[in-house]
Coordinates of C-alpha atoms in Angstrom, one line a residue:
M16 CA 18.8 21.4 86.6
Q17 CA 20.9 17.9 87.2
L18 CA 24.0 19.1 85.7
Q19 CA 26.7 18.0 88.8
Q20 CA 25.4 15.2 89.4
G21 CA 28.9 13.8 88.8
I22 CA 30.9 11.1 87.2
P23 CA 30.1 8.0 88.1
S24 CA 32.8 6.8 90.6
V25 CA 32.9 3.2 87.9
C26 CA 34.5 6.0 85.4
E27 CA 37.1 8.7 84.4
V28 CA 36.7 11.6 81.5
K29 CA 40.1 11.4 79.4
Y30 CA 41.6 14.1 77.3
I31 CA 42.6 11.9 73.6
S32 CA 43.4 14.4 71.3
P33 CA 42.5 17.7 69.3
Q34 CA 40.2 15.2 67.3
K35 CA 38.6 13.7 69.3
G36 CA 38.7 15.9 72.4
R37 CA 37.4 13.7 75.6
G38 CA 36.0 10.2 75.9
L39 CA 35.1 8.7 78.8
F40 CA 36.9 5.5 80.4
L41 CA 36.3 2.3 83.1
A42 CA 38.1 3.1 86.4
T43 CA 36.7 0.1 88.0
P44 CA 39.5 -1.9 89.7
R45 CA 38.4 -5.5 87.6
N46 CA 36.7 -6.3 85.0
I47 CA 32.8 -5.4 83.5
V48 CA 31.9 -8.7 82.2
K49 CA 29.4 -8.5 79.6
G50 CA 25.7 -7.3 80.1
E51 CA 26.9 -5.9 83.6
V52 CA 25.4 -2.9 84.3
I53 CA 28.1 0.2 84.2
Y54 CA 26.2 3.1 85.4
T55 CA 22.8 4.8 85.4
E56 CA 22.3 8.0 84.6
R57 CA 19.0 10.7 84.8
P58 CA 18.7 13.5 82.7
F59 CA 18.8 17.2 83.5
V60 CA 16.3 17.6 80.5
A61 CA 14.3 15.3 78.4
V62 CA 10.6 14.9 76.8
Q63 CA 8.3 12.9 75.5
H64 CA 7.8 13.0 71.8
V65 CA 4.5 14.8 71.2
R66 CA 2.9 12.4 69.1
N67 CA 3.2 9.6 71.3
R68 CA 1.6 11.3 74.0
S69 CA -1.6 10.2 73.4
E70 CA -0.2 6.3 72.8
A71 CA 1.7 5.9 76.0
W72 CA 0.2 7.0 78.9
T73 CA 3.0 8.2 81.4
C74 CA 4.3 10.5 84.2
G75 CA 5.0 13.7 82.9
Y76 CA 8.3 14.0 85.1
C77 CA 10.5 10.4 85.1
F78 CA 8.3 9.5 82.5
R79 CA 7.1 5.3 84.2
F80 CA 3.7 4.2 82.4
L81 CA 0.8 5.7 84.8
G82 CA -2.1 4.0 86.9
N83 CA -2.4 0.4 86.7
L84 CA -2.6 -2.4 83.6
N85 CA -6.7 -1.5 83.3
D86 CA -6.2 2.0 83.1
Q87 CA -3.8 1.9 80.7
T88 CA -5.9 -0.1 78.3
N89 CA -9.0 2.3 79.1
K90 CA -6.4 5.8 77.8
L91 CA -5.5 3.6 74.7
C92 CA -9.9 3.0 73.9
Q93 CA -10.6 6.4 74.4
H94 CA -7.1 7.4 72.0
L95 CA -8.5 5.0 70.0
K96 CA -12.5 5.5 70.1
L97 CA -13.1 1.8 71.1
P98 CA -15.5 1.0 73.8
H99 CA -14.8 1.0 77.1
P100 CA -13.3 -2.4 77.8
K101 CA -13.5 -4.8 80.7
N102 CA -10.5 -5.2 83.0
L103 CA -7.9 -7.7 82.2
P104 CA -7.5 -10.7 84.3
P105 CA -5.0 -10.7 87.1
H106 CA -1.9 -12.8 85.2
P107 CA 0.3 -15.0 87.7
K108 CA 3.8 -14.5 86.9
F109 CA 3.7 -10.7 85.2
N110 CA 3.6 -8.1 87.9
F111 CA 3.2 -4.1 87.3
A112 CA 3.5 -2.0 89.9
P113 CA 1.0 0.3 89.9
T114 CA 1.5 4.3 90.0
Q115 CA -0.6 7.0 91.8
V116 CA -1.6 9.5 88.8
F117 CA -1.5 13.5 90.6
E118 CA -2.4 16.2 87.6
C119 CA -0.8 19.1 87.5
F120 CA -1.2 21.9 90.0
S121 CA -2.6 24.2 87.7
M122 CA -4.5 21.5 86.0
C123 CA -3.2 21.5 82.7
G124 CA -3.5 17.7 81.6
E125 CA -0.2 16.9 82.7
C126 CA 0.2 13.5 85.3
Y127 CA 2.4 12.4 87.4
C128 CA 3.0 9.1 89.4
S129 CA 4.4 10.7 92.8
E130 CA 3.9 14.0 94.8
A131 CA 7.8 13.9 94.3
C132 CA 7.5 13.8 90.5
R133 CA 5.0 16.6 90.0
T134 CA 6.7 18.9 92.8
Q135 CA 9.9 18.3 91.2
A136 CA 8.9 18.8 87.5
W137 CA 6.9 22.7 89.1
N138 CA 10.1 23.5 90.1
L139 CA 12.5 22.9 87.6
H140 CA 11.0 24.3 84.6
H141 CA 6.8 23.3 84.6
Q142 CA 5.7 26.4 86.6
F143 CA 6.9 28.4 83.9
L144 CA 5.8 26.1 80.7
C145 CA 3.0 25.5 82.0
V146 CA -0.6 26.3 79.9
G147 CA -2.9 25.4 82.4
Q148 CA -4.0 28.8 83.5
I149 CA -3.7 30.3 79.6
T150 CA -7.3 30.4 78.3
S151 CA -6.4 32.1 74.7
A152 CA -4.6 30.8 71.4
S153 CA -3.1 34.4 71.1
H154 CA -1.0 33.7 74.2
P155 CA 2.8 33.4 73.4
L156 CA 3.4 30.3 75.7
F157 CA 0.7 28.8 73.6
R158 CA 1.6 30.0 70.2
F159 CA 5.7 28.6 70.8
K160 CA 4.0 25.4 71.8
T161 CA 1.9 24.5 68.7
H162 CA 5.1 26.7 66.5
S163 CA 7.2 23.8 68.0
I164 CA 4.6 21.0 67.6
E165 CA 4.5 22.3 63.7
S166 CA 8.2 22.9 62.8
N167 CA 10.8 20.7 65.6
E168 CA 10.6 19.6 69.2
L169 CA 13.8 20.4 69.8
F170 CA 12.5 23.6 70.8
L171 CA 10.4 22.1 73.7
L172 CA 13.7 20.6 75.0
A173 CA 15.2 24.1 75.1
A174 CA 12.5 25.7 76.6
Q175 CA 12.5 23.1 79.4
V176 CA 16.7 23.9 79.3
L177 CA 16.3 27.7 79.6
A178 CA 13.3 27.2 82.8
C179 CA 15.5 25.1 84.4
M180 CA 18.4 27.9 84.2
I181 CA 16.2 29.8 85.3
S182 CA 14.7 28.6 88.6
R183 CA 18.2 27.5 89.3
H184 CA 19.4 31.0 89.3
I185 CA 16.2 32.2 91.4
A186 CA 16.8 29.3 93.8
S187 CA 20.4 30.5 94.4
N188 CA 18.8 33.7 96.0
G189 CA 20.7 34.9 92.9
K190 CA 24.2 33.8 94.3
E191 CA 25.2 31.6 90.8
S192 CA 24.7 34.1 88.4
L193 CA 23.3 33.3 84.9
L194 CA 26.4 33.6 83.4
E195 CA 28.0 31.0 85.5
I196 CA 25.0 28.4 84.7
R197 CA 25.4 29.4 81.4
T198 CA 29.2 28.0 81.3
L199 CA 28.5 25.0 83.5
L200 CA 26.0 24.2 81.2
L201 CA 28.1 24.5 78.0
N202 CA 31.3 23.2 79.5
S203 CA 29.6 19.9 80.3
F204 CA 28.5 19.5 75.9
V205 CA 30.2 19.5 72.7
H206 CA 28.1 22.4 71.1
R207 CA 28.0 24.6 68.1
P208 CA 25.1 26.8 66.8
I209 CA 22.2 24.5 65.1
W210 CA 23.1 26.3 61.7
E211 CA 26.7 24.4 61.6
V212 CA 25.1 21.2 62.6
L213 CA 22.1 20.7 60.4
G214 CA 22.9 20.8 56.6
P215 CA 20.7 20.7 53.6
E216 CA 19.8 17.1 54.3
C217 CA 16.8 18.8 57.3
G218 CA 14.8 19.8 54.4
L219 CA 15.7 23.6 55.1
T220 CA 17.7 26.4 53.7
L221 CA 20.3 28.6 55.9
D222 CA 17.3 31.7 55.8
E223 CA 14.9 29.1 56.3
L224 CA 16.0 27.5 59.4
K225 CA 17.0 31.1 61.0
N226 CA 13.9 32.3 59.9
M227 CA 12.2 29.0 61.9
V228 CA 14.8 29.5 65.1
I229 CA 14.2 33.7 65.8
Q230 CA 9.9 32.9 65.4
S231 CA 10.8 30.4 68.4
L232 CA 13.2 32.5 70.5
E233 CA 11.0 35.7 69.7
L234 CA 7.6 33.7 71.2
L235 CA 9.8 33.0 74.3
Q236 CA 11.3 36.0 75.0
Q237 CA 7.7 37.5 75.0
T238 CA 6.6 34.3 77.4
F239 CA 9.4 35.3 80.2
Q240 CA 8.6 39.0 78.9
A241 CA 5.1 38.2 80.8
I242 CA 6.8 36.6 83.8
F243 CA 10.2 38.1 84.1
P244 CA 10.4 41.5 83.0
N245 CA 13.8 41.7 84.4
T246 CA 15.7 41.9 81.0
V247 CA 19.0 40.3 82.7
Y248 CA 17.0 37.1 80.8
F249 CA 17.0 38.6 77.9
Q250 CA 21.0 39.5 77.9
D251 CA 22.3 36.8 78.9
L252 CA 20.2 33.5 77.9
L253 CA 17.2 34.7 75.5
N254 CA 19.3 36.0 73.0
P255 CA 20.0 34.4 69.5
D256 CA 23.2 33.7 70.1
F257 CA 23.0 31.6 72.9
Y258 CA 19.6 30.1 71.6
S259 CA 21.3 29.1 68.3
I260 CA 24.0 27.6 70.3
L261 CA 21.5 25.5 72.8
L262 CA 19.7 24.1 70.4
G263 CA 22.8 22.9 68.6
M264 CA 24.4 21.3 72.2
L265 CA 20.8 19.9 72.1
E266 CA 21.0 18.0 68.7
L267 CA 24.5 17.6 69.2
N268 CA 23.9 15.9 72.7
D269 CA 20.5 14.0 72.2
N270 CA 19.7 10.6 73.5
A271 CA 16.7 8.6 72.0
I272 CA 14.9 7.3 75.6
G273 CA 12.7 4.7 74.8
F274 CA 10.8 1.0 76.6
D275 CA 8.2 -0.9 76.3
S276 CA 4.5 -0.3 77.8
P277 CA 3.5 -2.8 80.2
L278 CA 0.8 -3.9 78.1
E279 CA 2.9 -5.1 75.6
F280 CA 4.7 -7.2 78.5
Y281 CA 1.6 -8.6 79.7
L282 CA 0.7 -9.4 75.9
R283 CA 4.3 -11.5 76.1
E284 CA 3.6 -13.7 79.2
I285 CA 0.0 -14.5 78.9
E286 CA 0.5 -18.1 78.6
P287 CA 0.8 -18.4 82.1
I288 CA -3.2 -17.6 82.3
S289 CA -5.8 -19.7 82.4
P290 CA -7.7 -20.9 78.9
A291 CA -11.2 -19.3 79.9
E292 CA -8.9 -15.8 81.6
K293 CA -6.5 -16.0 78.1
K294 CA -10.0 -15.6 75.7
Q295 CA -10.7 -12.9 77.9
A296 CA -7.4 -10.7 77.6
E297 CA -7.6 -11.8 74.3
E298 CA -11.2 -10.0 73.4
I299 CA -10.1 -6.9 75.3
L300 CA -6.8 -6.5 73.5
T301 CA -7.6 -7.2 70.0
P302 CA -9.2 -4.7 69.2
I303 CA -6.9 -2.4 70.4
I304 CA -3.7 -4.3 68.7
Q305 CA -6.2 -4.3 64.7
K306 CA -6.9 -0.4 65.8
L307 CA -3.4 0.3 65.8
E308 CA -2.1 -1.6 62.8
D309 CA -4.9 0.0 60.7
I310 CA -3.6 3.3 61.4
Q311 CA -0.2 2.3 61.3
N312 CA -0.9 0.7 57.4
E313 CA -2.8 3.5 56.8
D314 CA 0.6 5.8 58.0
D315 CA 2.9 3.4 55.7
E316 CA 0.2 3.6 52.7
E317 CA 0.6 8.1 53.3
W318 CA 4.5 7.9 53.4
E319 CA 4.9 5.6 50.5
D320 CA 4.9 7.8 47.9
V321 CA 7.6 10.3 49.7
D322 CA 9.6 7.0 50.4
D323 CA 10.0 6.2 46.9
N324 CA 11.0 9.4 45.8
E325 CA 13.9 9.5 48.9
E326 CA 15.1 6.5 47.4
L327 CA 15.1 7.9 43.3
G328 CA 17.4 10.9 44.5
D329 CA 19.4 8.3 47.0
E330 CA 22.6 8.4 45.7
G331 CA 25.2 7.1 48.4
E332 CA 24.0 3.7 48.1
D333 CA 24.7 0.9 45.9
E334 CA 21.3 -0.9 45.2
D335 CA 22.5 -4.3 45.7
E336 CA 23.5 -3.5 49.3
E337 CA 21.8 -5.0 51.7
I338 CA 21.0 -3.9 55.7
E339 CA 21.7 -6.1 58.1
T340 CA 19.3 -5.5 60.9
P341 CA 19.1 -7.2 64.3
D342 CA 16.1 -9.5 65.5
K343 CA 13.5 -7.0 67.3
V344 CA 10.7 -7.8 69.0
I345 CA 8.0 -5.6 67.2
P346 CA 5.7 -4.5 69.9
R347 CA 2.2 -4.6 69.6
I348 CA 1.3 -1.8 72.2
P349 CA 3.1 1.6 71.7
N350 CA 6.4 2.2 73.6
F351 CA 7.3 5.2 75.2
E352 CA 9.1 7.5 72.9
G353 CA 11.0 10.5 73.5
F354 CA 14.4 12.2 73.7
G355 CA 17.0 14.1 76.1
S356 CA 20.7 14.9 77.4
F357 CA 22.9 13.1 80.0
P358 CA 25.9 15.3 80.8
T359 CA 28.2 11.6 81.4
T360 CA 26.7 9.8 78.7
A361 CA 27.6 12.2 76.4
M362 CA 31.0 12.4 77.0
M363 CA 30.9 8.9 75.6
N364 CA 32.6 8.7 72.0
H365 CA 31.0 6.6 69.0
S366 CA 32.2 3.5 67.9
C367 CA 30.1 1.2 65.5
V368 CA 31.5 -1.6 67.0
P369 CA 30.7 -0.2 70.6
N370 CA 31.8 -2.1 73.5
C371 CA 28.2 -0.6 75.8
I372 CA 24.9 -0.1 74.9
V373 CA 22.2 2.7 76.4
N374 CA 18.8 1.5 77.3
F375 CA 16.2 2.1 79.2
N376 CA 14.4 -0.3 81.6
G377 CA 10.5 1.9 82.5
D378 CA 11.5 5.1 83.4
F379 CA 14.1 8.1 82.1
N380 CA 17.1 6.6 83.6
A381 CA 19.5 5.4 81.5
V382 CA 21.2 2.4 81.8
I383 CA 24.5 2.0 80.3
T384 CA 25.2 -2.0 80.1
A385 CA 28.6 -3.7 78.7
L386 CA 28.1 -5.5 75.5
R387 CA 31.1 -7.7 76.2
D388 CA 33.9 -7.7 78.9
I389 CA 35.5 -4.7 79.3
Q390 CA 38.9 -4.0 80.8
P391 CA 39.7 -1.4 84.0
G392 CA 41.2 1.8 81.8
E393 CA 39.7 0.9 78.4
E394 CA 37.5 3.9 77.0
L395 CA 33.6 3.5 76.6
L396 CA 32.1 3.2 73.7
H397 CA 28.6 3.4 72.6
S398 CA 26.9 3.5 69.0
Y399 CA 25.1 7.3 67.8
I400 CA 23.9 5.3 65.2
E401 CA 22.1 2.0 63.8
E402 CA 25.5 0.5 63.9
S403 CA 24.0 -2.4 61.5
D404 CA 23.7 -0.3 58.3
P405 CA 26.4 0.0 55.5
I406 CA 29.1 2.0 55.7
K407 CA 28.1 4.8 53.5
R408 CA 24.7 5.5 54.8
R409 CA 26.6 5.3 58.9
R410 CA 29.4 8.3 57.6
E411 CA 25.9 10.2 56.3
E412 CA 24.3 9.9 59.2
L413 CA 27.6 11.0 61.5
K414 CA 28.3 14.0 59.4
V415 CA 26.4 15.6 62.1
Y416 CA 28.3 15.2 64.6
G417 CA 31.6 16.6 62.5
F418 CA 34.0 13.5 62.2
V419 CA 34.9 10.5 60.3
C420 CA 34.5 7.3 62.1
D421 CA 38.0 5.5 62.0
C422 CA 36.5 2.0 64.1
I423 CA 37.9 -1.4 63.1
K424 CA 34.8 -1.9 61.0
C425 CA 34.8 1.6 59.4
S426 CA 38.6 1.3 58.4
S427 CA 37.9 -2.3 57.0
G428 CA 35.3 -0.5 54.9
S429 CA 32.4 -2.8 56.3

């Protein structure tokens, strides 16, 4: 459980006000220039979205894409039920460092890019959350994961946190109590019970939300009861009060993790290869892209009626208000999609005019980069939402965080 990595030396935490609480400030002796990396941070917990797992074959710990380019095309063709492809021709400029592939110790299907990642994941949480030796669909862990996939993937992240806390307690031989670990966790993040975080926009009544949370907790209790008959885990961790706070904390502090597939980079840089090799590459990749587009079109048609209904009930937007979106390259090959919690980055406050951005470059490490020149002592700010959205939509999306943004952009009504 990576909670005590320490604040990077380039930053310092300062108390701002009762309304804003604390914030993260630049502590370098010089200016940080636009485009410069301020710091990088590893998440203390993170998961890949379940829907993304069949499209992006990545390490179960650090999220690096596994194997080589041909392994990736093979996995995609297998998922899309396409014929086994030929090998892609080598690329003179594109250099994707292939990885080895290590299967989970219990053969649950999870794979890792190195022995270090496999061991780290196992020691931190996977030893308690692995379904490799489970043969019955009625097992509480299997039912917990099914319930999480069908209701809310946040439960999967919460289970990972609980497993990490228990692992840390065991690794200390009991010297670090669960109460101490819980206090450290809650001091690291803003937190409120999940029912104070999620409003009616989540599509559930308060009773429905509470029932869903209790059902998830009961399945986790049954899972850990089978491993640890000791009730201390139930008293300190696996109880409704803490579980609701943990879920609220994760909802408030989770950060999306996303980055492109190496196959997408290969496609973008395909021009330098010879005409014959380019034709060979296109013969391999075009059926994959076409099948992915067909699936996306089917999904779009399926959701069209739902979107129309939502628009009919949307009173927050002006019909003639245009939404400006930045120019983005739409990937043709599915990228990695997941989410996680980053203790230092979670201390950064929001602004619709941010001075830094959180990006990911091929693994789970957050890379915080300056969007403009930043002076020593200046507060580091990033956007929790899409800052190009109209002000009404921005305010609506920020309600979950419990504040009204007072940045220059919002104060001017733009």
